[in-house]
mmCIF file of C-alpha atoms and ligand atoms in Angstrom:
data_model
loop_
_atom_site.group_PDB
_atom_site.id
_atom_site.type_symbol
_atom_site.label_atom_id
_atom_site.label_comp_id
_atom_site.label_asym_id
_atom_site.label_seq_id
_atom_site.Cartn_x
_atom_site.Cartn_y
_atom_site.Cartn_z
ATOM 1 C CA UNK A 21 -33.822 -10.497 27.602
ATOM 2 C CA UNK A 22 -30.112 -10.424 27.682
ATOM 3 C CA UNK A 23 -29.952 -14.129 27.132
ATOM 4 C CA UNK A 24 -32.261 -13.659 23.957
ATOM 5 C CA UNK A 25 -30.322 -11.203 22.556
ATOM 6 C CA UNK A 26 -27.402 -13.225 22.906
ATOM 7 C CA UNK A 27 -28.841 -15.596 20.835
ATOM 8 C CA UNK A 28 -29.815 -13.719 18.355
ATOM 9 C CA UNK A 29 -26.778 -12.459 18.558
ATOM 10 C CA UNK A 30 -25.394 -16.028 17.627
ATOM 11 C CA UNK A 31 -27.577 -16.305 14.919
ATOM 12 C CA UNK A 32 -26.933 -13.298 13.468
ATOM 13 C CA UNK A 33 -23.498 -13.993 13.842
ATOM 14 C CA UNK A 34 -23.776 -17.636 11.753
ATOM 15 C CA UNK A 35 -25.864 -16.130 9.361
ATOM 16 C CA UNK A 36 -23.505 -13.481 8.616
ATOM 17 C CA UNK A 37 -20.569 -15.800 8.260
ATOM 18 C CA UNK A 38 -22.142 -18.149 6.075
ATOM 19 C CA UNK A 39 -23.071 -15.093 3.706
ATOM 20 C CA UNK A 40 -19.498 -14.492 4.025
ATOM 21 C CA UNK A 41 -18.086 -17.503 3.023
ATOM 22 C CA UNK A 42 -20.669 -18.089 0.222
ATOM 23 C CA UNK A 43 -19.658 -13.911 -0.944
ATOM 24 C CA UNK A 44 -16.388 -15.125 -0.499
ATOM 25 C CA UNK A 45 -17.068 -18.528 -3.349
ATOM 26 C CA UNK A 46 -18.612 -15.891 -5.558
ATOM 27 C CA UNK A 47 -15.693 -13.394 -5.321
ATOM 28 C CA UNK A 48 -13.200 -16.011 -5.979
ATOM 29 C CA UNK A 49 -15.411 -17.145 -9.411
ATOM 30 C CA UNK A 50 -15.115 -13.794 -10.438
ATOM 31 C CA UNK A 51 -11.673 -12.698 -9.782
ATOM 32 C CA UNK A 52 -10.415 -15.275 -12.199
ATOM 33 C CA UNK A 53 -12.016 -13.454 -14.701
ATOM 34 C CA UNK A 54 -11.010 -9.770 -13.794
ATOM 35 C CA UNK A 55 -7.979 -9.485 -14.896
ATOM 36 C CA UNK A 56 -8.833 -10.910 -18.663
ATOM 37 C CA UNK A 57 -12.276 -9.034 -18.662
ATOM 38 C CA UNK A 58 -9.832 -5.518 -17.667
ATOM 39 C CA UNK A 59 -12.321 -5.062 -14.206
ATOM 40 C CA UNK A 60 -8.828 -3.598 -12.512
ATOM 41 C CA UNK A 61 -7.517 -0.045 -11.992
ATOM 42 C CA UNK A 62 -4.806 1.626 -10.573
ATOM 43 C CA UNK A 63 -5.656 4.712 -7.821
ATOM 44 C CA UNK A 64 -3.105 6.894 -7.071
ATOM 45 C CA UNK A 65 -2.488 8.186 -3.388
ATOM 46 C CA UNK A 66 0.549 11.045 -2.772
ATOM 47 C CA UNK A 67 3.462 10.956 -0.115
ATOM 48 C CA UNK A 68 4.242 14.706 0.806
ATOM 49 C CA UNK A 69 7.036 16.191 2.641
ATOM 50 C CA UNK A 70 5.672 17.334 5.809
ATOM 51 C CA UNK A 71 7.596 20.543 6.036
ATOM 52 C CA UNK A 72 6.948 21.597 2.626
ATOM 53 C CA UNK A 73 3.679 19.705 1.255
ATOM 54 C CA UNK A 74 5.353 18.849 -1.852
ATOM 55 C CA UNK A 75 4.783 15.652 -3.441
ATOM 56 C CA UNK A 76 7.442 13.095 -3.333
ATOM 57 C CA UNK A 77 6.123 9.954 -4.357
ATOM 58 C CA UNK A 78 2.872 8.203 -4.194
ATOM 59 C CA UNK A 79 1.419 4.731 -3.827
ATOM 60 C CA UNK A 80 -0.227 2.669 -6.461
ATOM 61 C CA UNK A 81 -3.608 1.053 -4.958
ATOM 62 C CA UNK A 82 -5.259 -1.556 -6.777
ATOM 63 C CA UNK A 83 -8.918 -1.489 -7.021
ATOM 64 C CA UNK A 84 -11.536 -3.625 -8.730
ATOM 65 C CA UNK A 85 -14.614 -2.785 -10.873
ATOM 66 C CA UNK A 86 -16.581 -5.821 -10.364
ATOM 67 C CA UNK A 87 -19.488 -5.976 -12.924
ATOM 68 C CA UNK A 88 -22.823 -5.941 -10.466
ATOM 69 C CA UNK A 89 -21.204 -5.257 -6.916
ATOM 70 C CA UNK A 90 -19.147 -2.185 -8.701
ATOM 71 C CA UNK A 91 -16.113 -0.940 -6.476
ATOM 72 C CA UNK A 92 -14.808 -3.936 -4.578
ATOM 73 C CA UNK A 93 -12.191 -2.470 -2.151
ATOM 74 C CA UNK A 94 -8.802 -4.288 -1.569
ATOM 75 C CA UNK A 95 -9.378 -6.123 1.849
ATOM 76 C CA UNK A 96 -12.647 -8.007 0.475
ATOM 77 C CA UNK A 97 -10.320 -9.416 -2.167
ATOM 78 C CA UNK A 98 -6.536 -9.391 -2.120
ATOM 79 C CA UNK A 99 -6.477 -12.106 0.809
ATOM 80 C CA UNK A 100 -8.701 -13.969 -1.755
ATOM 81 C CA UNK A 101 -6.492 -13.938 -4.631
ATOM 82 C CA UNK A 102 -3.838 -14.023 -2.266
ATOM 83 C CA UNK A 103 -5.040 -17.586 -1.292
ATOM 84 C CA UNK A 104 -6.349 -18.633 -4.505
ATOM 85 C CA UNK A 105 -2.130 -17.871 -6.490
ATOM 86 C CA UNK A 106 -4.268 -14.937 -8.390
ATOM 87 C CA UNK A 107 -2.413 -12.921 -6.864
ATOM 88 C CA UNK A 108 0.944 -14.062 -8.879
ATOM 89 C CA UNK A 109 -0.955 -12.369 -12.065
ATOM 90 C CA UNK A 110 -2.630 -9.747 -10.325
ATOM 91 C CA UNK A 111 0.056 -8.476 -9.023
ATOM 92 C CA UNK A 112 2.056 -8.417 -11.696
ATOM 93 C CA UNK A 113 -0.241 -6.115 -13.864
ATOM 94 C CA UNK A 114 -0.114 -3.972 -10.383
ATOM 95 C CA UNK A 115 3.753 -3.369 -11.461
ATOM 96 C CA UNK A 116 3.765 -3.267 -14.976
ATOM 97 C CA UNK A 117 0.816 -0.760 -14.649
ATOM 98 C CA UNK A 118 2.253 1.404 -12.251
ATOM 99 C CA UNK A 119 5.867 1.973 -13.387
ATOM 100 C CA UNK A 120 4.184 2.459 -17.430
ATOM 101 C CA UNK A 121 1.757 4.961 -15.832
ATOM 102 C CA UNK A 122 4.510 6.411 -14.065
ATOM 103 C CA UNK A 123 6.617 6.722 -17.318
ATOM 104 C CA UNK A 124 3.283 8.370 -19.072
ATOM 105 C CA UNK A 125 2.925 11.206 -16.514
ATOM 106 C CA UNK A 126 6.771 12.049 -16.976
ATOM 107 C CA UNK A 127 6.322 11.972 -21.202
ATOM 108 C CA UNK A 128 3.478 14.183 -19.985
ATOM 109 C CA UNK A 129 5.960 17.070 -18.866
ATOM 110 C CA UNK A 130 5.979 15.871 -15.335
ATOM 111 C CA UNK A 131 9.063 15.234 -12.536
ATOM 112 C CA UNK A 132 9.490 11.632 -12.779
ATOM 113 C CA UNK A 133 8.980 10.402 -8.854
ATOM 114 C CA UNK A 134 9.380 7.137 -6.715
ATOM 115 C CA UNK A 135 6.180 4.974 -7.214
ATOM 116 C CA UNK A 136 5.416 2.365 -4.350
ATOM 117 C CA UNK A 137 3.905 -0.763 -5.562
ATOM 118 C CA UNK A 138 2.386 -3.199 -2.512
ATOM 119 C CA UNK A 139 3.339 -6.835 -2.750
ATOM 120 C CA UNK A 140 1.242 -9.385 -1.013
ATOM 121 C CA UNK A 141 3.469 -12.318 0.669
ATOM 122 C CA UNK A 142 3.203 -15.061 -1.873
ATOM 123 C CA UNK A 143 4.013 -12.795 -4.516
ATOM 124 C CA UNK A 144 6.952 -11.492 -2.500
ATOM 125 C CA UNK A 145 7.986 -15.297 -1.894
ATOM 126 C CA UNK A 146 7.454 -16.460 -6.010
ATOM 127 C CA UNK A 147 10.292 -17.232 -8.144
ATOM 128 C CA UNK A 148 8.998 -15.344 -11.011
ATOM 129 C CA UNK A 149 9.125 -11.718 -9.286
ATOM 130 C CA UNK A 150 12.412 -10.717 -9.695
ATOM 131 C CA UNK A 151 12.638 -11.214 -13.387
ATOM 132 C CA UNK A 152 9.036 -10.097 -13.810
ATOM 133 C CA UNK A 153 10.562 -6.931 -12.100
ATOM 134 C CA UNK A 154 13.638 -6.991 -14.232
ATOM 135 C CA UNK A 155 11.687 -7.370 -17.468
ATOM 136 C CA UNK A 156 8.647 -4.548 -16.672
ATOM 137 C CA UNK A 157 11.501 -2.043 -15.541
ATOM 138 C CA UNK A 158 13.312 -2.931 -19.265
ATOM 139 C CA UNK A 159 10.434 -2.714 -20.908
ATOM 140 C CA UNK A 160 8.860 0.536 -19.573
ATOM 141 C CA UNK A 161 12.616 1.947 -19.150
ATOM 142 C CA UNK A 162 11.636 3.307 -15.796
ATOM 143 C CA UNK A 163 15.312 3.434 -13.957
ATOM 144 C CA UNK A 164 14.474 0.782 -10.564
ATOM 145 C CA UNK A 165 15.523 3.468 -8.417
ATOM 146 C CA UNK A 166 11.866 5.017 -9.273
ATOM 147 C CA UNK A 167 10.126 1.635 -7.908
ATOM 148 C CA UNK A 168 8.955 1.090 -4.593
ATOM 149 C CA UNK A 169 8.286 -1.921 -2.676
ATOM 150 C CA UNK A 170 6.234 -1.967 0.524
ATOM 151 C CA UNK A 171 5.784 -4.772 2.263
ATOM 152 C CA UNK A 172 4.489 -5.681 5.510
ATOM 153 C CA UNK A 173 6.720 -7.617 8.033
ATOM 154 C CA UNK A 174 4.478 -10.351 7.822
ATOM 155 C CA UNK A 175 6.150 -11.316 4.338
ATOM 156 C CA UNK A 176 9.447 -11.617 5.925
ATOM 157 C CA UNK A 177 8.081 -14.201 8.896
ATOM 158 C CA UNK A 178 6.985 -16.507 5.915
ATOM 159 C CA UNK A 179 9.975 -17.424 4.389
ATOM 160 C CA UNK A 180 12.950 -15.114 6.160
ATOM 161 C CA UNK A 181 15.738 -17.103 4.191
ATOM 162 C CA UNK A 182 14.275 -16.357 0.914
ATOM 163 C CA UNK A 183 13.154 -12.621 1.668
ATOM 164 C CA UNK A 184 16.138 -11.860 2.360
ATOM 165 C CA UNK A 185 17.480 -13.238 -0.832
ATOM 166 C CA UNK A 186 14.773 -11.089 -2.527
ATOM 167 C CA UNK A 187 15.258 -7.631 -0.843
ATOM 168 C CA UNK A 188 19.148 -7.895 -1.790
ATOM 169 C CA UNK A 189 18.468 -8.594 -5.000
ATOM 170 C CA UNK A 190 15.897 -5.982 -5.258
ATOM 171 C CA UNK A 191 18.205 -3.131 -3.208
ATOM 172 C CA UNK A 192 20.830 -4.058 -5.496
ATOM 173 C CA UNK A 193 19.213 -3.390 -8.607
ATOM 174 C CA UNK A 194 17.978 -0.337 -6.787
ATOM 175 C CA UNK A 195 14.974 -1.003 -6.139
ATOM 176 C CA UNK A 196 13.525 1.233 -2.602
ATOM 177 C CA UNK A 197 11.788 -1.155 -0.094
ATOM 178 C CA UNK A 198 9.507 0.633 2.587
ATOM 179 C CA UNK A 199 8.200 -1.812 5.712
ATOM 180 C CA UNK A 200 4.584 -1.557 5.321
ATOM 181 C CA UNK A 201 1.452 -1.261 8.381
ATOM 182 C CA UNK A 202 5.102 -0.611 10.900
ATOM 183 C CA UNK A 203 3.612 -1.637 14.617
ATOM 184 C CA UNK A 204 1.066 -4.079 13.961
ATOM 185 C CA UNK A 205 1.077 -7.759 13.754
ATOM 186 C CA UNK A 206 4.748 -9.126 14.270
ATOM 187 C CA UNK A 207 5.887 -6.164 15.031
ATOM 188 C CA UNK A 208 9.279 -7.285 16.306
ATOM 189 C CA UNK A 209 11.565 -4.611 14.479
ATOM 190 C CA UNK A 210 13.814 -7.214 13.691
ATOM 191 C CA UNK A 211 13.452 -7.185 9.792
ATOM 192 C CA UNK A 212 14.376 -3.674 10.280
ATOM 193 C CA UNK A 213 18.233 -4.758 11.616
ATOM 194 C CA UNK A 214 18.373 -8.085 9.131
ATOM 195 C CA UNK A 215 17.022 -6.430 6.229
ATOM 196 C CA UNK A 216 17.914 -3.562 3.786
ATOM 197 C CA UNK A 217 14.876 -1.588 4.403
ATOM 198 C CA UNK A 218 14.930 2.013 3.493
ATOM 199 C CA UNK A 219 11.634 3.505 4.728
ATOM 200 C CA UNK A 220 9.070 2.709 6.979
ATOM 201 C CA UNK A 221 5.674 3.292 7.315
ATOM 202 C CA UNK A 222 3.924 3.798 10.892
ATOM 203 C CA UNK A 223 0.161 1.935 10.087
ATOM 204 C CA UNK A 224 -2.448 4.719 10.638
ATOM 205 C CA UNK A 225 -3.868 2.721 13.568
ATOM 206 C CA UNK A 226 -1.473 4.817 15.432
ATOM 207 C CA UNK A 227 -1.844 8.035 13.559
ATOM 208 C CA UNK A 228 -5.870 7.670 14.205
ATOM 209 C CA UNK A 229 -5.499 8.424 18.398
ATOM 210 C CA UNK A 230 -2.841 11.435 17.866
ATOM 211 C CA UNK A 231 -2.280 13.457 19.542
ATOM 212 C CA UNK A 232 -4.817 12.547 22.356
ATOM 213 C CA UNK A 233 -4.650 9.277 22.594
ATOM 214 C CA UNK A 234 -0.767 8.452 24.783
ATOM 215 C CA UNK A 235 0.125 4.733 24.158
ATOM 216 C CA UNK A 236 -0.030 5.880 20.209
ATOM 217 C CA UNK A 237 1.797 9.125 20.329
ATOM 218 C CA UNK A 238 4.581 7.587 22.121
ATOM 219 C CA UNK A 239 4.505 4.980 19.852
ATOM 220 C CA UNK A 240 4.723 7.257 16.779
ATOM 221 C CA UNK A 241 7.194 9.233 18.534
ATOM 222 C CA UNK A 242 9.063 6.118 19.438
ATOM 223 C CA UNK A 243 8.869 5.335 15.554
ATOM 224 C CA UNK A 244 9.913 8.159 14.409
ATOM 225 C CA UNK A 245 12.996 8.324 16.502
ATOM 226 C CA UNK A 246 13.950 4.696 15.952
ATOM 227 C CA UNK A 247 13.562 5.190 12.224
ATOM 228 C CA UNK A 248 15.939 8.376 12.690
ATOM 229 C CA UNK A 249 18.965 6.706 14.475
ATOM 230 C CA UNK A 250 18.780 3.513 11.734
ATOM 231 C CA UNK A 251 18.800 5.955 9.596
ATOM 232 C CA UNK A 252 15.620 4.873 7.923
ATOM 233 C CA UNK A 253 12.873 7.133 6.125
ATOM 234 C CA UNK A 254 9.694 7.287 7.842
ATOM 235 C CA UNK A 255 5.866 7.727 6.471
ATOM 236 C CA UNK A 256 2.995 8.263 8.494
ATOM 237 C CA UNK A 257 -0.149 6.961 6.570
ATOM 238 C CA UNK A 258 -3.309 7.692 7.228
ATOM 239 C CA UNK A 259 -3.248 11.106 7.918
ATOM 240 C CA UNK A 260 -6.681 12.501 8.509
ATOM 241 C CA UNK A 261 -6.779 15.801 11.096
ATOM 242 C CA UNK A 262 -4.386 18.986 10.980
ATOM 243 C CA UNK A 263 -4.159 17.712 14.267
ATOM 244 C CA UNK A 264 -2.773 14.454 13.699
ATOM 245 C CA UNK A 265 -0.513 16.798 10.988
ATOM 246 C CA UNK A 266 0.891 19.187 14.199
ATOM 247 C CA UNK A 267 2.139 16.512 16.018
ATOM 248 C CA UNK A 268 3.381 14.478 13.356
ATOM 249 C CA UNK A 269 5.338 17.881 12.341
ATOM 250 C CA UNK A 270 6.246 18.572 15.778
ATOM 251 C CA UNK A 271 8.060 15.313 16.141
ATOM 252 C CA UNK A 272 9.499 15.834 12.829
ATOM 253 C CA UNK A 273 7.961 12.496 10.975
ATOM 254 C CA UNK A 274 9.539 13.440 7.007
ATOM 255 C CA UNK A 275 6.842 12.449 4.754
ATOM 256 C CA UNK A 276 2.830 11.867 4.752
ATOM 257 C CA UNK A 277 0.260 10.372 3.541
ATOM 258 C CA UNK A 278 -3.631 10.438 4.026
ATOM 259 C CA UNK A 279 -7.222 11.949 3.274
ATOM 260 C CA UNK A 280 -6.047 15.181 4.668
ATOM 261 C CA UNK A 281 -3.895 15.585 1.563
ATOM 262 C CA UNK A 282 -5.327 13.575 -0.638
ATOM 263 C CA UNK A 283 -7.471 10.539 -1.238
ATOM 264 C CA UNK A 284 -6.346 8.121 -3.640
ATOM 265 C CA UNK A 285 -7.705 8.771 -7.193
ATOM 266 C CA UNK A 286 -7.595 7.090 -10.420
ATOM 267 C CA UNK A 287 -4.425 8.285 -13.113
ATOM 268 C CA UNK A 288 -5.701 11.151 -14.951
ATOM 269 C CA UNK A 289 -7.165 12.903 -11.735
ATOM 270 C CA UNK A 290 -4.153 12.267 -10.153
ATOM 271 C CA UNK A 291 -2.125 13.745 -12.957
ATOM 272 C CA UNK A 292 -4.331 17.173 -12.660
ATOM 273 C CA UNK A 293 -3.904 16.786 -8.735
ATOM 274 C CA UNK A 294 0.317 16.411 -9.641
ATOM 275 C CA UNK A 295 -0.010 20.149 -12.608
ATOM 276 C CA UNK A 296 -1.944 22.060 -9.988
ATOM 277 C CA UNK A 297 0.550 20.949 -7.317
ATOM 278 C CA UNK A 298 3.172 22.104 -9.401
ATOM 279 C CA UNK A 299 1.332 25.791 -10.144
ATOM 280 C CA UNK A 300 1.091 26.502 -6.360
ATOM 281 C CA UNK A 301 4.878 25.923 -5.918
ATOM 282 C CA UNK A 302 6.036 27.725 -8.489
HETATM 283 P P1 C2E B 409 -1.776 -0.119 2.604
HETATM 284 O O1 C2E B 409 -0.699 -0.515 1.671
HETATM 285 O O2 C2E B 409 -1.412 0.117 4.017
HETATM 286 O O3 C2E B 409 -2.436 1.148 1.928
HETATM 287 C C1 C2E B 409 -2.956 2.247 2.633
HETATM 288 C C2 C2E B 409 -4.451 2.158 2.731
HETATM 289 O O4 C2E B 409 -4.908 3.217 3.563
HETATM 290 C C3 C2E B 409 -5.195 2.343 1.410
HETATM 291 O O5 C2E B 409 -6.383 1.562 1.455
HETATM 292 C C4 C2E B 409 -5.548 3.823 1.437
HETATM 293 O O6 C2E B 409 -6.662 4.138 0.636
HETATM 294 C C5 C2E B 409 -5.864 3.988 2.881
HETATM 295 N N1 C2E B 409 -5.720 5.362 3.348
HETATM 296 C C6 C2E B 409 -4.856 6.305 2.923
HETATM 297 N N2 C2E B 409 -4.992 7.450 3.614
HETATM 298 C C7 C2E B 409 -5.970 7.226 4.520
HETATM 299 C C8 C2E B 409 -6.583 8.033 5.538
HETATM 300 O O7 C2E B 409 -6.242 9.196 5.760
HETATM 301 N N3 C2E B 409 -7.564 7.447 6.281
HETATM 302 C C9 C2E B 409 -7.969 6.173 6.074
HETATM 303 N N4 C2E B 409 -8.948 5.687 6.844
HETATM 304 N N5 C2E B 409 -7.408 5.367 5.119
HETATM 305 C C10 C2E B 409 -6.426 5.908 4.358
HETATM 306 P P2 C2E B 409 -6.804 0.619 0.263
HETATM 307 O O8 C2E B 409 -6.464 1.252 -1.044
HETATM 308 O O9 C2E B 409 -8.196 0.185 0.519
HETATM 309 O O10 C2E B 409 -5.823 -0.611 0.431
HETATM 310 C C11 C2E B 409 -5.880 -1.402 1.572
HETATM 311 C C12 C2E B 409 -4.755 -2.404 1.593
HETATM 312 O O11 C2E B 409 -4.891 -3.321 0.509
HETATM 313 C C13 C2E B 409 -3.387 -1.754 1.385
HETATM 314 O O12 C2E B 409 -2.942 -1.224 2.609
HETATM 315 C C14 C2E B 409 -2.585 -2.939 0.898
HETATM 316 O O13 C2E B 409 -2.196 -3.742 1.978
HETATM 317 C C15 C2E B 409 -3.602 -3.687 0.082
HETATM 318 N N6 C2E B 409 -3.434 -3.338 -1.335
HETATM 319 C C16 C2E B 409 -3.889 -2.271 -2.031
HETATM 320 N N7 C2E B 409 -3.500 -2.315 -3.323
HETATM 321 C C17 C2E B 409 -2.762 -3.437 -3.457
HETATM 322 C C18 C2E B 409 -2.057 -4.050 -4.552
HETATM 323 O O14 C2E B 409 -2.004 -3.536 -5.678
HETATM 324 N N8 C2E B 409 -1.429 -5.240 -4.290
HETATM 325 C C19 C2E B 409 -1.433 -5.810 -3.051
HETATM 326 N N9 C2E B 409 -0.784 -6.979 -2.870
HETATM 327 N N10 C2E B 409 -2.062 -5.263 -2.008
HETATM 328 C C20 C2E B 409 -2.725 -4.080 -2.196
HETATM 329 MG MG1 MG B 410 1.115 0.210 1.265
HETATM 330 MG MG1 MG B 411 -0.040 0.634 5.173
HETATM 331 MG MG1 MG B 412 -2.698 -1.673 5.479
#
């Protein structure tokens, strides 16, 4: 019985991958339509101060309307148009759309706050992003110390020489840049020392096992006091429990993100979500 079930298991297993890859042909068809046929959005998701709850940022999170499979979440297709150069487009309407929906909410009576854009690693490593950056911030006059970049360390392992070009260029303009997913993959903390990174975030892998589970607490701990010596901003994402919130408090981790706040939510929700925030603190 075992052995049959390992075969089926097999089968399954082929069967499932080649309705992958064929999902995955299909996907890529349609993507190169999306942005021209205006299937994107931008959610919104809060950082808070974890002493005081108050919003202090949040992250733009791209999501797709696809006509017949509606919401397509970003891990079924950002490594697509990653792979496919899409992502050189995509992601610029990603920035353009954040920092002018940024500029809308503070036209709309609102504190202008930091908005964290993700950049995938071949738009990090294109030619065109810095002046693409220089030309959206002109052109929605949002001052660049109000953008955010996160990336993940994985972006600096491609092409160190020219990331590091980037990030100075981008820190000098004053652009913030916030190590994305901190802990997994390459993990080696050394684009932490080579490069001027302001924040970090610890990748809510960890944050899922706290405070139970010990390899991630001391991990998070271990974070969180690294990230305090280098003098470096740290954000837990992926906070879910008031649990998870205790010990993230306890160890004094500065900002949060997650579910337990907030989930993210497209622009006008999240500018009711930013007006009642603003009622209970006054
Ligand atoms: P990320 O940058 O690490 O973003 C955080 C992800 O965690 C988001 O997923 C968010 O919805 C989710 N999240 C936040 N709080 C919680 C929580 O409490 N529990 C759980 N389980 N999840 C939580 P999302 O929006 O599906 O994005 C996934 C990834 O896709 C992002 O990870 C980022 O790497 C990528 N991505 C999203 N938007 C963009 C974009 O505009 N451009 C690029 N290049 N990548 C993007
Ligand atoms: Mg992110
Ligand atoms: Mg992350
Ligand atoms: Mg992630």
């Amino acid at each position: 019985a075992a052995k049959e079930s390992g075969k089926n298991g097999i089968q399954r297993y082929s069967a499932e991958l080649h309705k992958q890859s064929f999902e995955r042909r299909a996907l890529e068809a349609d993507l190169k339509n999306a942005l021209h046929n205006h299937e994107f959005e931008m959610f919104y998701q809060a950082k808070l101060d974890s002493q005081s709850v108050e919003i202090i940022g949040m992250e733009a999170l791209i999501r797709w309307h696809h006509p017949n499979l509606g919401l397509v979440e970003p891990v079924d297709f950002i490594s697509i148009a990653e792979d496919t150069g899409l992502i050189i487009p995509i992601g610029k309407w990603v920035i353009e759309t954040a920092c002018r929906q940024n500029m809308q909410w503070l036209k709309n009576g609102n504190r202008l706050l930091p908005i964290a854009v993700n950049l995938s690693p071949k738009q990090f490593n294109d030619e065109r992003l810095l002046d693409d950056i220089l030309k959206i911030l002109s052109e929605t006059q949002m001052p660049a110390e109000y953008l955010v970049v996160e990336i993940t360390e994985r972006v600096v392992v491609e092409d160190a020489v020219n990331a590091n070009k980037v990030l100075r260029a981008l820190k000098e303009l004053g652009v913030g840049l916030a190590i994305d997913d901190l802990g997994v993959g390459y993990s080696s903390f050394s684009s932490l020392e080579i490069f001027p990174v302001d924040s970090v975030k610890i990748d809510r892998s960890f944050i899922h096992g706290l405070p139970e589970n010990q390899s991630n607490s001391a991990i998070t701990e271990a974070i969180i006091n690294m990230a305090d010596r280098l003098g470096l901003n740290v954000i837990a994402e992926g906070v879910e429990t008031i649990e998870q919130l205790e010990f993230l408090r306890k160890y004094q981790c500065p900002q949060l993100q997650g579910f337990y706040f907030n989930k993210p939510m497209p622009a006008d929700e999240f500018e009711k979500y930013l007006n009642n925030s603003k009622q209970s603190l006054a």
